[in-house]
PDB file of C-alpha atoms in Angstrom:
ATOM      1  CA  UNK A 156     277.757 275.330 186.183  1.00 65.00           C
ATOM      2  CA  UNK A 157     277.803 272.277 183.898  1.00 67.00           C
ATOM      3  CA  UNK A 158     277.915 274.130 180.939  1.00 70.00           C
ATOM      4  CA  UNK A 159     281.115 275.573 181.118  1.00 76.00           C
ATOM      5  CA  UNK A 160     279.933 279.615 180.226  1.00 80.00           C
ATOM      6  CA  UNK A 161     280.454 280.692 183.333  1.00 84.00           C
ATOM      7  CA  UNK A 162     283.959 280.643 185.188  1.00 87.00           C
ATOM      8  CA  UNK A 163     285.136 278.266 187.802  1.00 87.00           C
ATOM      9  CA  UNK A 164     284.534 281.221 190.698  1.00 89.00           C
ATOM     10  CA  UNK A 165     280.572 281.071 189.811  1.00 90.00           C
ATOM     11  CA  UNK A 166     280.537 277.283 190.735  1.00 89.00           C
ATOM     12  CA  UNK A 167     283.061 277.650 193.744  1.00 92.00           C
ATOM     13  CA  UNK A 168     281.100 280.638 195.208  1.00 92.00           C
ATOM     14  CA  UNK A 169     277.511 279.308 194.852  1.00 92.00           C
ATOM     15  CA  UNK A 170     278.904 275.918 196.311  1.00 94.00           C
ATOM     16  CA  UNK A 171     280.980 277.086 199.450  1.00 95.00           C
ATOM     17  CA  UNK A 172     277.345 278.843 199.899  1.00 95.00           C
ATOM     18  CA  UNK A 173     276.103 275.803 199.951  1.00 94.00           C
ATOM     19  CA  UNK A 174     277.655 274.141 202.044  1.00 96.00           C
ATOM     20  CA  UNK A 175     277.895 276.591 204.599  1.00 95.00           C
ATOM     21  CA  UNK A 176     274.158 276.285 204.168  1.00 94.00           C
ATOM     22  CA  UNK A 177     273.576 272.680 205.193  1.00 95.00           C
ATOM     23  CA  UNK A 178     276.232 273.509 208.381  1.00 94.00           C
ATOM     24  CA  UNK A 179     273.527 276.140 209.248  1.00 93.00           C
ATOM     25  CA  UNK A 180     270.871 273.716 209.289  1.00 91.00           C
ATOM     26  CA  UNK A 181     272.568 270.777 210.564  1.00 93.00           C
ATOM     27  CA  UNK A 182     273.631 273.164 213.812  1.00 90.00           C
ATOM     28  CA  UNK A 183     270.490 274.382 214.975  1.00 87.00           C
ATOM     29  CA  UNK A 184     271.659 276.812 217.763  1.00 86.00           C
ATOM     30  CA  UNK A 185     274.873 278.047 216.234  1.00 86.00           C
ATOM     31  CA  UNK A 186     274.155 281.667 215.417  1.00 91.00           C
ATOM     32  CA  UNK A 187     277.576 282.087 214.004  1.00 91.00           C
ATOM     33  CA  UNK A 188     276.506 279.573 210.845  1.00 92.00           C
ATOM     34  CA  UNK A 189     273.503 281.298 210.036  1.00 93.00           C
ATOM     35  CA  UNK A 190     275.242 284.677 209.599  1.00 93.00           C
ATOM     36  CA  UNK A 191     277.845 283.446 208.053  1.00 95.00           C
ATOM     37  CA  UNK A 192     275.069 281.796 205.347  1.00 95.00           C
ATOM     38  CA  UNK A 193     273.193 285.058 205.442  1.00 95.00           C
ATOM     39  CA  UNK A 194     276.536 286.883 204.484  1.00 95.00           C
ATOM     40  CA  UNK A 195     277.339 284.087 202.205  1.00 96.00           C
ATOM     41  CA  UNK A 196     274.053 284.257 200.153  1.00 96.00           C
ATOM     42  CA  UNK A 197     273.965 288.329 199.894  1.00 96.00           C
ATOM     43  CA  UNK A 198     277.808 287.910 198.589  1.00 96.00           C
ATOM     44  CA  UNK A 199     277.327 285.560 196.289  1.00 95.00           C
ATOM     45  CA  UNK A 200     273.766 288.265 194.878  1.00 96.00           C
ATOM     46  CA  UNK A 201     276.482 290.668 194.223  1.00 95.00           C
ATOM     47  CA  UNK A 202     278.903 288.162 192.018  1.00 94.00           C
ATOM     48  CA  UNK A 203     276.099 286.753 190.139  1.00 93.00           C
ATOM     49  CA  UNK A 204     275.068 289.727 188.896  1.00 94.00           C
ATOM     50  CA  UNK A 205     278.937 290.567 187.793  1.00 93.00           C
ATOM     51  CA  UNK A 206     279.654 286.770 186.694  1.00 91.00           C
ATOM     52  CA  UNK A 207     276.664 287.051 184.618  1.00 90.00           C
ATOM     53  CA  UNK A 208     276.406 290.439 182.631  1.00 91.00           C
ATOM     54  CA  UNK A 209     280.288 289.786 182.205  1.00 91.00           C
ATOM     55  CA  UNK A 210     280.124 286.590 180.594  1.00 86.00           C
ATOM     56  CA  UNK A 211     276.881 286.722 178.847  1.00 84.00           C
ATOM     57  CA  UNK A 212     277.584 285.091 175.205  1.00 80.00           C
ATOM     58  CA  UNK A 213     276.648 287.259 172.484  1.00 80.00           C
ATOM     59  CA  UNK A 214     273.844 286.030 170.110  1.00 79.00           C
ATOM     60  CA  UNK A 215     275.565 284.327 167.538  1.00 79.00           C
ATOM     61  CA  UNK A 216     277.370 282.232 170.103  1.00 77.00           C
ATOM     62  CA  UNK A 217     274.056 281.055 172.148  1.00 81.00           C
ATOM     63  CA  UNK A 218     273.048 277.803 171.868  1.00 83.00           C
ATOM     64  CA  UNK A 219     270.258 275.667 173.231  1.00 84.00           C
ATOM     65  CA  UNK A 220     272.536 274.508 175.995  1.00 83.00           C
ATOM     66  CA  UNK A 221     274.181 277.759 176.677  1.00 83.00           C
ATOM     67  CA  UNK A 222     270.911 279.205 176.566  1.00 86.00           C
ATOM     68  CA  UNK A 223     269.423 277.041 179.026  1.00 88.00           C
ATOM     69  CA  UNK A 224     272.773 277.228 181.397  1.00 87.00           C
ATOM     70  CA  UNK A 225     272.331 281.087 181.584  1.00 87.00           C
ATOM     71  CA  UNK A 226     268.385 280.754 182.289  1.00 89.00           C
ATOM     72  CA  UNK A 227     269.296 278.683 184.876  1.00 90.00           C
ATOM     73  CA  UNK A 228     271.572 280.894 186.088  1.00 90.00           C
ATOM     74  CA  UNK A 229     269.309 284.003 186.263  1.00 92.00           C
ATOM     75  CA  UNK A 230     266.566 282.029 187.775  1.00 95.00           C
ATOM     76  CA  UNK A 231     268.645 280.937 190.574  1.00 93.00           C
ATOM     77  CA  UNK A 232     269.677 284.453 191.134  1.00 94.00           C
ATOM     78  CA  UNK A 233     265.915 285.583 191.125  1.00 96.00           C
ATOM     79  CA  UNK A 234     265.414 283.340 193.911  1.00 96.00           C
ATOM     80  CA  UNK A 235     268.307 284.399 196.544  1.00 96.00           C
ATOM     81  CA  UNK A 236     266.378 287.436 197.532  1.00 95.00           C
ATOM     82  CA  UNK A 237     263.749 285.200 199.031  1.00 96.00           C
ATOM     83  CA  UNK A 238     265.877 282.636 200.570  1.00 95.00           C
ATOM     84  CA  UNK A 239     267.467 285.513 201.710  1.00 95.00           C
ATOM     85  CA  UNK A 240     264.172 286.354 203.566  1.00 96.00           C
ATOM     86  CA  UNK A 241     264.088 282.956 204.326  1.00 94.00           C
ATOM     87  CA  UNK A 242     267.453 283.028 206.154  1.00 93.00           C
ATOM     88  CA  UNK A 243     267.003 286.701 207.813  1.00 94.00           C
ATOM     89  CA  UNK A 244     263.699 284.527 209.259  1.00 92.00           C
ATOM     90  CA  UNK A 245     265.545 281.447 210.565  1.00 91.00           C
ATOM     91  CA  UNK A 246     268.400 284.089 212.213  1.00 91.00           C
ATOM     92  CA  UNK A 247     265.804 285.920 213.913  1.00 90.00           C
ATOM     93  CA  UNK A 248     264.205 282.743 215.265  1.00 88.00           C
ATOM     94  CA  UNK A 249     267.487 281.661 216.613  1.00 84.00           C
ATOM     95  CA  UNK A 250     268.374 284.837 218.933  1.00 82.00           C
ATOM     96  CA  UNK A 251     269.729 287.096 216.563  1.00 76.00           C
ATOM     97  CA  UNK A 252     269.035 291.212 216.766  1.00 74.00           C
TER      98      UNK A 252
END
């Protein structure tokens, strides 16, 4: 997000995500926030796989800091699946079918 590569929606999506995140936690028997986190989190899968193989620089135009921006990137979307998991866990724990 800091390096500018990818577009505003990346940071806005990932962010809203998060925030909706720490209402989740902060409201421990609202149901409603952890689905909407859970929804949040397998959304925001889907765009970072689009945001990314659209906007990947080509290799004359990566730099160290671009480079390490996009690494970033990927790694973060490596880990969603398991705080997917993670989510689909805490959801179950709190009543949900």
């Amino acid at each position: 997000c800091m390096n500018y590569m990818l577009p505003l929606s990346y940071a806005w999506g990932n962010f809203s995500v998060l925030a909706v995140g720490i209402w989740a936690i902060v409201q421990r028997d609202s149901l409603d926030a952890i689905t909407m986190f859970l929804t949040g989190l397998l959304l925001t899968v889907l765009t970072d796989i689009i945001h990314i193989s659209i906007f990947y620089p080509s290799h004359a135009y990566l730099s160290d800091a671009k480079r390490f921006s996009i690494g970033m990137a990927i790694f973060s979307l490596l880990l969603k699946p398991v705080s997917c998991y993670l989510v689909y866990r805490m959801y179950r724990e709190r009543g949900g079918e």
